[in-house]
Amino acid sequence: MPDYSDYVWSVYGLAALLLLGPAWVWWRRLQRVRRLLQAEGKDEQ
Amino acid sequence: MIKWFAKIQWFLATATVLSLAAGLWLVFSAPDDFQQGNAVRILYVHVPAAKMSLLSYLLLSLASALYLWRRQEKWDILAEASVSVGAAFTALTLLSGSIWGKPMWGAWWAWDARLTSMLVLLILFMGLMALRNALDDPHKAARATAVLALIGAVDLPIIHFSVVWWRTLHQPPSFAGPAKQSITGDLLPPLLVMSVAFVVLGGWLLVLKSREIAARRQWEAVETERLEQNHA
């Protein structure tokens, strides 16, 4: 049976990139906007 | 709804880490498939991602219908978040399927009914993002994307039944309830736990994206208000 480890690790790496990458970007953006709102004396609604 | 999202976010993040850790442990301790070898481990990502793609579009359709009916912004926020989350899962489904297809089918891609209808789903998600960005009026953008999302929902039954209606290279469902199960017992626990982990992960991503959209819109309203005060 051939070893398909390269294919397997590619998929798991891709999954981390496609799912956790956007999560990281959204989290950074949320924190930035929350800081801007707080500077205006407003809370996240 | 958004305040409630902020409360459950950490619970969902913790549940995501724990369920993914359990799922990955099962995936890498499960035996290889006698035909696919260790390439079967690709399916523990591919199948849950595909289910989440469809679930995201179902949620998008529901939120769009509720927005058109009630005109409440919270449904539009949920719809916009579903598009982003759904696009990520659909892209992963197509790419992981392609990477599995090369060693198993001998081809990266085939114009098969299941693959093509999934590609249409990704195009729909991207089209919805483009349409929202193209329209300046947020109310018009919300209405237009809700209508397009509901029209696009016709793709969901096509995706689901494509392997039944047409002779496809893609296999029919392996697990459609205990009576129709064609997957061996050893391979089932990692698939089930990874499916649960992806649902929890999808929920966390949806909550995070919804909060980000709501905060951005709130900030845009503050800026608009300030501009109007400066003009007055």
mmCIF file of C-alpha atoms in Angstrom:
data_model
loop_
_atom_site.group_PDB
_atom_site.id
_atom_site.type_symbol
_atom_site.label_atom_id
_atom_site.label_comp_id
_atom_site.label_asym_id
_atom_site.label_seq_id
_atom_site.Cartn_x
_atom_site.Cartn_y
_atom_site.Cartn_z
ATOM 1 C CA MET A 1 0.000 0.000 0.000
ATOM 2 C CA PRO A 2 1.523 3.389 -1.004
ATOM 3 C CA ASP A 3 2.091 6.019 1.676
ATOM 4 C CA TYR A 4 -0.219 8.994 1.176
ATOM 5 C CA SER A 5 1.076 10.996 4.168
ATOM 6 C CA ASP A 6 1.958 14.036 2.010
ATOM 7 C CA TYR A 7 -1.628 14.263 0.767
ATOM 8 C CA VAL A 8 -2.997 13.771 4.317
ATOM 9 C CA TRP A 9 -0.799 16.478 5.879
ATOM 10 C CA SER A 10 -1.602 18.869 3.006
ATOM 11 C CA VAL A 11 -5.301 18.558 3.793
ATOM 12 C CA TYR A 12 -4.857 19.077 7.553
ATOM 13 C CA GLY A 13 -2.600 22.087 6.917
ATOM 14 C CA LEU A 14 -5.126 23.506 4.472
ATOM 15 C CA ALA A 15 -7.947 22.984 6.988
ATOM 16 C CA ALA A 16 -6.008 24.927 9.633
ATOM 17 C CA LEU A 17 -5.263 27.712 7.143
ATOM 18 C CA LEU A 18 -8.801 28.018 5.742
ATOM 19 C CA LEU A 19 -10.669 27.768 9.059
ATOM 20 C CA LEU A 20 -8.333 29.239 11.667
ATOM 21 C CA GLY A 21 -6.860 31.907 9.353
ATOM 22 C CA PRO A 22 -10.172 33.779 8.910
ATOM 23 C CA ALA A 23 -10.919 33.310 12.636
ATOM 24 C CA TRP A 24 -7.653 35.068 13.497
ATOM 25 C CA VAL A 25 -8.388 37.933 11.052
ATOM 26 C CA TRP A 26 -11.964 38.355 12.373
ATOM 27 C CA TRP A 27 -10.744 38.325 15.980
ATOM 28 C CA ARG A 28 -8.109 41.037 15.252
ATOM 29 C CA ARG A 29 -10.691 43.178 13.440
ATOM 30 C CA LEU A 30 -13.198 42.771 16.287
ATOM 31 C CA GLN A 31 -10.620 43.860 18.866
ATOM 32 C CA ARG A 32 -9.609 46.875 16.744
ATOM 33 C CA VAL A 33 -13.228 48.063 16.298
ATOM 34 C CA ARG A 34 -13.982 47.477 19.990
ATOM 35 C CA ARG A 35 -11.009 49.679 20.899
ATOM 36 C CA LEU A 36 -12.281 52.412 18.527
ATOM 37 C CA LEU A 37 -15.766 52.189 20.054
ATOM 38 C CA GLN A 38 -14.382 52.319 23.582
ATOM 39 C CA ALA A 39 -12.361 55.414 22.667
ATOM 40 C CA GLU A 40 -15.692 57.026 21.689
ATOM 41 C CA GLY A 41 -17.169 55.963 25.031
ATOM 42 C CA LYS A 42 -19.409 53.309 23.451
ATOM 43 C CA ASP A 43 -19.768 49.614 24.246
ATOM 44 C CA GLU A 44 -20.192 46.824 21.719
ATOM 45 C CA GLN A 45 -23.945 46.310 21.211
ATOM 46 C CA MET B 1 -28.567 38.165 19.923
ATOM 47 C CA ILE B 2 -25.049 39.622 19.513
ATOM 48 C CA LYS B 3 -24.702 40.152 23.289
ATOM 49 C CA TRP B 4 -25.710 36.529 23.788
ATOM 50 C CA PHE B 5 -23.076 35.568 21.173
ATOM 51 C CA ALA B 6 -20.416 37.380 23.221
ATOM 52 C CA LYS B 7 -21.420 35.322 26.264
ATOM 53 C CA ILE B 8 -21.248 31.923 24.552
ATOM 54 C CA GLN B 9 -18.109 32.635 22.512
ATOM 55 C CA TRP B 10 -15.629 31.354 25.099
ATOM 56 C CA PHE B 11 -17.724 28.288 25.779
ATOM 57 C CA LEU B 12 -17.744 27.513 22.029
ATOM 58 C CA ALA B 13 -13.988 28.184 21.730
ATOM 59 C CA THR B 14 -13.262 25.745 24.580
ATOM 60 C CA ALA B 15 -15.654 23.140 23.146
ATOM 61 C CA THR B 16 -13.956 23.532 19.735
ATOM 62 C CA VAL B 17 -10.484 22.890 21.169
ATOM 63 C CA LEU B 18 -11.639 19.865 23.193
ATOM 64 C CA SER B 19 -13.729 18.266 20.437
ATOM 65 C CA LEU B 20 -11.016 18.829 17.797
ATOM 66 C CA ALA B 21 -8.379 17.339 20.130
ATOM 67 C CA ALA B 22 -10.576 14.249 20.687
ATOM 68 C CA GLY B 23 -11.353 14.004 16.965
ATOM 69 C CA LEU B 24 -7.710 14.277 15.898
ATOM 70 C CA TRP B 25 -6.653 11.708 18.476
ATOM 71 C CA LEU B 26 -9.239 9.269 17.062
ATOM 72 C CA VAL B 27 -8.275 10.093 13.460
ATOM 73 C CA PHE B 28 -4.584 9.315 13.985
ATOM 74 C CA SER B 29 -5.175 6.237 16.131
ATOM 75 C CA ALA B 30 -7.764 4.679 13.757
ATOM 76 C CA PRO B 31 -6.548 1.923 11.410
ATOM 77 C CA ASP B 32 -5.847 2.568 7.725
ATOM 78 C CA ASP B 33 -8.526 1.602 5.231
ATOM 79 C CA PHE B 34 -7.759 -1.673 3.415
ATOM 80 C CA GLN B 35 -8.281 -0.029 -0.014
ATOM 81 C CA GLN B 36 -7.397 3.642 0.561
ATOM 82 C CA GLY B 37 -4.563 3.167 3.064
ATOM 83 C CA ASN B 38 -3.876 6.279 5.153
ATOM 84 C CA ALA B 39 -5.576 8.512 2.533
ATOM 85 C CA VAL B 40 -8.820 7.690 4.369
ATOM 86 C CA ARG B 41 -7.729 10.302 6.955
ATOM 87 C CA ILE B 42 -8.478 12.995 4.356
ATOM 88 C CA LEU B 43 -12.145 11.989 4.503
ATOM 89 C CA TYR B 44 -12.324 12.806 8.224
ATOM 90 C CA VAL B 45 -11.889 16.452 7.189
ATOM 91 C CA HIS B 46 -13.624 16.324 3.802
ATOM 92 C CA VAL B 47 -16.962 14.819 4.916
ATOM 93 C CA PRO B 48 -17.507 17.085 7.997
ATOM 94 C CA ALA B 49 -16.474 20.135 5.931
ATOM 95 C CA ALA B 50 -19.010 19.192 3.232
ATOM 96 C CA LYS B 51 -21.762 18.810 5.842
ATOM 97 C CA MET B 52 -20.865 22.220 7.303
ATOM 98 C CA SER B 53 -20.993 23.810 3.824
ATOM 99 C CA LEU B 54 -24.588 22.666 3.407
ATOM 100 C CA LEU B 55 -25.509 23.543 6.996
ATOM 101 C CA SER B 56 -24.092 27.065 6.527
ATOM 102 C CA TYR B 57 -26.183 27.567 3.404
ATOM 103 C CA LEU B 58 -29.277 26.242 5.189
ATOM 104 C CA LEU B 59 -28.689 28.768 7.973
ATOM 105 C CA LEU B 60 -28.112 31.487 5.364
ATOM 106 C CA SER B 61 -31.442 30.639 3.689
ATOM 107 C CA LEU B 62 -33.260 30.699 7.030
ATOM 108 C CA ALA B 63 -31.680 34.010 8.098
ATOM 109 C CA SER B 64 -32.403 35.522 4.657
ATOM 110 C CA ALA B 65 -36.063 34.474 4.773
ATOM 111 C CA LEU B 66 -36.406 35.859 8.305
ATOM 112 C CA TYR B 67 -34.752 39.139 7.240
ATOM 113 C CA LEU B 68 -37.112 39.563 4.286
ATOM 114 C CA TRP B 69 -40.073 38.819 6.546
ATOM 115 C CA ARG B 70 -39.165 40.765 9.718
ATOM 116 C CA ARG B 71 -36.600 43.304 8.376
ATOM 117 C CA GLN B 72 -34.542 42.963 11.574
ATOM 118 C CA GLU B 73 -30.832 43.687 11.192
ATOM 119 C CA LYS B 74 -29.808 40.718 13.360
ATOM 120 C CA TRP B 75 -30.972 38.306 10.628
ATOM 121 C CA ASP B 76 -28.934 40.170 8.013
ATOM 122 C CA ILE B 77 -25.847 39.992 10.273
ATOM 123 C CA LEU B 78 -26.378 36.242 10.684
ATOM 124 C CA ALA B 79 -26.808 35.854 6.900
ATOM 125 C CA GLU B 80 -23.604 37.801 6.163
ATOM 126 C CA ALA B 81 -21.689 35.732 8.727
ATOM 127 C CA SER B 82 -23.072 32.465 7.285
ATOM 128 C CA VAL B 83 -21.754 33.431 3.837
ATOM 129 C CA SER B 84 -18.184 33.921 5.124
ATOM 130 C CA VAL B 85 -18.198 30.742 7.219
ATOM 131 C CA GLY B 86 -19.880 28.724 4.459
ATOM 132 C CA ALA B 87 -17.377 29.901 1.845
ATOM 133 C CA ALA B 88 -14.451 28.727 4.025
ATOM 134 C CA PHE B 89 -15.977 25.268 4.564
ATOM 135 C CA THR B 90 -16.941 24.903 0.879
ATOM 136 C CA ALA B 91 -13.439 25.853 -0.290
ATOM 137 C CA LEU B 92 -12.013 23.275 2.134
ATOM 138 C CA THR B 93 -14.476 20.635 0.875
ATOM 139 C CA LEU B 94 -13.482 21.163 -2.756
ATOM 140 C CA LEU B 95 -9.738 21.342 -2.095
ATOM 141 C CA SER B 96 -9.644 18.337 0.263
ATOM 142 C CA GLY B 97 -11.762 16.350 -2.210
ATOM 143 C CA SER B 98 -9.367 17.270 -4.987
ATOM 144 C CA ILE B 99 -6.315 16.237 -2.924
ATOM 145 C CA TRP B 100 -8.029 12.912 -2.090
ATOM 146 C CA GLY B 101 -9.087 12.445 -5.735
ATOM 147 C CA LYS B 102 -5.564 12.593 -7.148
ATOM 148 C CA PRO B 103 -4.256 9.387 -5.490
ATOM 149 C CA MET B 104 -7.659 7.601 -5.434
ATOM 150 C CA TRP B 105 -9.214 8.526 -8.800
ATOM 151 C CA GLY B 106 -6.021 9.531 -10.594
ATOM 152 C CA ALA B 107 -7.379 13.041 -11.239
ATOM 153 C CA TRP B 108 -7.525 16.318 -9.323
ATOM 154 C CA TRP B 109 -10.951 17.136 -10.736
ATOM 155 C CA ALA B 110 -13.842 15.559 -12.646
ATOM 156 C CA TRP B 111 -16.941 17.336 -13.984
ATOM 157 C CA ASP B 112 -19.076 15.040 -11.905
ATOM 158 C CA ALA B 113 -22.565 16.135 -10.703
ATOM 159 C CA ARG B 114 -21.574 16.245 -6.986
ATOM 160 C CA LEU B 115 -18.313 18.120 -7.590
ATOM 161 C CA THR B 116 -19.895 20.565 -10.029
ATOM 162 C CA SER B 117 -22.868 21.346 -7.755
ATOM 163 C CA MET B 118 -20.433 21.961 -4.857
ATOM 164 C CA LEU B 119 -18.434 24.309 -7.092
ATOM 165 C CA VAL B 120 -21.703 26.146 -7.857
ATOM 166 C CA LEU B 121 -22.201 26.499 -4.071
ATOM 167 C CA LEU B 122 -18.761 28.128 -3.701
ATOM 168 C CA ILE B 123 -19.527 30.466 -6.632
ATOM 169 C CA LEU B 124 -22.841 31.349 -4.923
ATOM 170 C CA PHE B 125 -21.098 32.199 -1.639
ATOM 171 C CA MET B 126 -18.529 34.340 -3.470
ATOM 172 C CA GLY B 127 -21.247 35.970 -5.582
ATOM 173 C CA LEU B 128 -23.155 36.888 -2.411
ATOM 174 C CA MET B 129 -20.025 38.515 -0.949
ATOM 175 C CA ALA B 130 -19.402 40.412 -4.204
ATOM 176 C CA LEU B 131 -23.036 41.577 -4.429
ATOM 177 C CA ARG B 132 -23.014 42.923 -0.857
ATOM 178 C CA ASN B 133 -19.753 44.772 -1.472
ATOM 179 C CA ALA B 134 -20.989 46.183 -4.783
ATOM 180 C CA LEU B 135 -24.051 47.942 -3.325
ATOM 181 C CA ASP B 136 -23.539 51.147 -1.326
ATOM 182 C CA ASP B 137 -26.973 51.207 0.311
ATOM 183 C CA PRO B 138 -26.829 48.627 3.168
ATOM 184 C CA HIS B 139 -30.610 48.052 3.139
ATOM 185 C CA LYS B 140 -30.608 47.407 -0.605
ATOM 186 C CA ALA B 141 -27.562 45.133 -0.195
ATOM 187 C CA ALA B 142 -29.302 43.165 2.575
ATOM 188 C CA ARG B 143 -32.477 42.720 0.478
ATOM 189 C CA ALA B 144 -30.615 41.792 -2.724
ATOM 190 C CA THR B 145 -28.354 39.237 -1.024
ATOM 191 C CA ALA B 146 -31.314 37.713 0.840
ATOM 192 C CA VAL B 147 -33.236 37.249 -2.424
ATOM 193 C CA LEU B 148 -30.200 35.797 -4.232
ATOM 194 C CA ALA B 149 -29.491 33.469 -1.280
ATOM 195 C CA LEU B 150 -33.048 32.122 -1.412
ATOM 196 C CA ILE B 151 -32.872 31.581 -5.189
ATOM 197 C CA GLY B 152 -29.510 29.808 -4.754
ATOM 198 C CA ALA B 153 -31.011 27.439 -2.165
ATOM 199 C CA VAL B 154 -32.191 25.322 -5.112
ATOM 200 C CA ASP B 155 -28.586 24.052 -5.274
ATOM 201 C CA LEU B 156 -28.907 22.294 -1.879
ATOM 202 C CA PRO B 157 -31.196 19.414 -2.946
ATOM 203 C CA ILE B 158 -29.201 19.120 -6.188
ATOM 204 C CA ILE B 159 -25.980 18.640 -4.168
ATOM 205 C CA HIS B 160 -27.603 16.203 -1.755
ATOM 206 C CA PHE B 161 -29.323 14.014 -4.347
ATOM 207 C CA SER B 162 -26.721 14.375 -7.139
ATOM 208 C CA VAL B 163 -25.171 11.006 -6.266
ATOM 209 C CA VAL B 164 -28.614 9.364 -6.430
ATOM 210 C CA TRP B 165 -30.068 11.138 -9.476
ATOM 211 C CA TRP B 166 -27.007 10.834 -11.719
ATOM 212 C CA ARG B 167 -24.324 8.207 -12.311
ATOM 213 C CA THR B 168 -21.412 9.951 -10.606
ATOM 214 C CA LEU B 169 -17.767 9.214 -9.939
ATOM 215 C CA HIS B 170 -18.406 10.463 -6.401
ATOM 216 C CA GLN B 171 -19.642 7.651 -4.180
ATOM 217 C CA PRO B 172 -23.214 7.558 -2.784
ATOM 218 C CA PRO B 173 -23.702 8.410 0.932
ATOM 219 C CA SER B 174 -21.694 6.082 3.213
ATOM 220 C CA PHE B 175 -23.614 6.989 6.303
ATOM 221 C CA ALA B 176 -27.301 7.869 6.051
ATOM 222 C CA GLY B 177 -28.516 6.397 9.306
ATOM 223 C CA PRO B 178 -27.823 2.963 10.850
ATOM 224 C CA ALA B 179 -29.992 1.114 8.303
ATOM 225 C CA LYS B 180 -28.071 2.445 5.289
ATOM 226 C CA GLN B 181 -24.592 2.450 6.787
ATOM 227 C CA SER B 182 -21.824 1.226 4.469
ATOM 228 C CA ILE B 183 -18.841 2.323 6.549
ATOM 229 C CA THR B 184 -16.908 -0.099 8.735
ATOM 230 C CA GLY B 185 -17.169 0.260 12.526
ATOM 231 C CA ASP B 186 -13.472 1.123 13.015
ATOM 232 C CA LEU B 187 -13.717 4.184 10.789
ATOM 233 C CA LEU B 188 -16.999 5.490 12.186
ATOM 234 C CA PRO B 189 -15.939 6.990 15.601
ATOM 235 C CA PRO B 190 -13.357 9.433 14.152
ATOM 236 C CA LEU B 191 -15.834 10.507 11.466
ATOM 237 C CA LEU B 192 -18.613 11.130 13.993
ATOM 238 C CA VAL B 193 -16.389 12.968 16.490
ATOM 239 C CA MET B 194 -14.825 15.104 13.727
ATOM 240 C CA SER B 195 -18.346 15.898 12.445
ATOM 241 C CA VAL B 196 -19.362 17.111 15.923
ATOM 242 C CA ALA B 197 -16.084 19.070 16.228
ATOM 243 C CA PHE B 198 -16.715 20.793 12.882
ATOM 244 C CA VAL B 199 -20.275 21.733 13.936
ATOM 245 C CA VAL B 200 -18.905 23.298 17.146
ATOM 246 C CA LEU B 201 -16.077 24.986 15.206
ATOM 247 C CA GLY B 202 -18.609 26.311 12.669
ATOM 248 C CA GLY B 203 -20.738 27.676 15.524
ATOM 249 C CA TRP B 204 -17.729 29.433 17.035
ATOM 250 C CA LEU B 205 -16.709 30.931 13.658
ATOM 251 C CA LEU B 206 -20.280 32.112 13.092
ATOM 252 C CA VAL B 207 -20.428 33.788 16.504
ATOM 253 C CA LEU B 208 -17.048 35.453 15.988
ATOM 254 C CA LYS B 209 -17.883 36.704 12.481
ATOM 255 C CA SER B 210 -21.334 37.953 13.593
ATOM 256 C CA ARG B 211 -19.746 39.965 16.420
ATOM 257 C CA GLU B 212 -17.176 41.395 14.019
ATOM 258 C CA ILE B 213 -19.901 42.452 11.525
ATOM 259 C CA ALA B 214 -22.094 43.971 14.259
ATOM 260 C CA ALA B 215 -19.171 45.939 15.752
ATOM 261 C CA ARG B 216 -18.084 47.162 12.298
ATOM 262 C CA ARG B 217 -21.614 48.356 11.498
ATOM 263 C CA GLN B 218 -21.825 50.091 14.877
ATOM 264 C CA TRP B 219 -18.549 51.875 14.187
ATOM 265 C CA GLU B 220 -19.719 52.892 10.690
ATOM 266 C CA ALA B 221 -22.874 54.374 12.276
ATOM 267 C CA VAL B 222 -20.718 56.362 14.737
ATOM 268 C CA GLU B 223 -18.591 57.708 11.869
ATOM 269 C CA THR B 224 -21.667 58.625 9.802
ATOM 270 C CA GLU B 225 -23.183 60.421 12.797
ATOM 271 C CA ARG B 226 -19.940 62.366 13.306
ATOM 272 C CA LEU B 227 -19.802 63.356 9.629
ATOM 273 C CA GLU B 228 -23.394 64.596 9.761
ATOM 274 C CA GLN B 229 -22.631 66.652 12.884
ATOM 275 C CA ASN B 230 -19.609 68.200 11.160
ATOM 276 C CA HIS B 231 -21.723 69.168 8.142
ATOM 277 C CA ALA B 232 -24.498 70.668 10.282
#
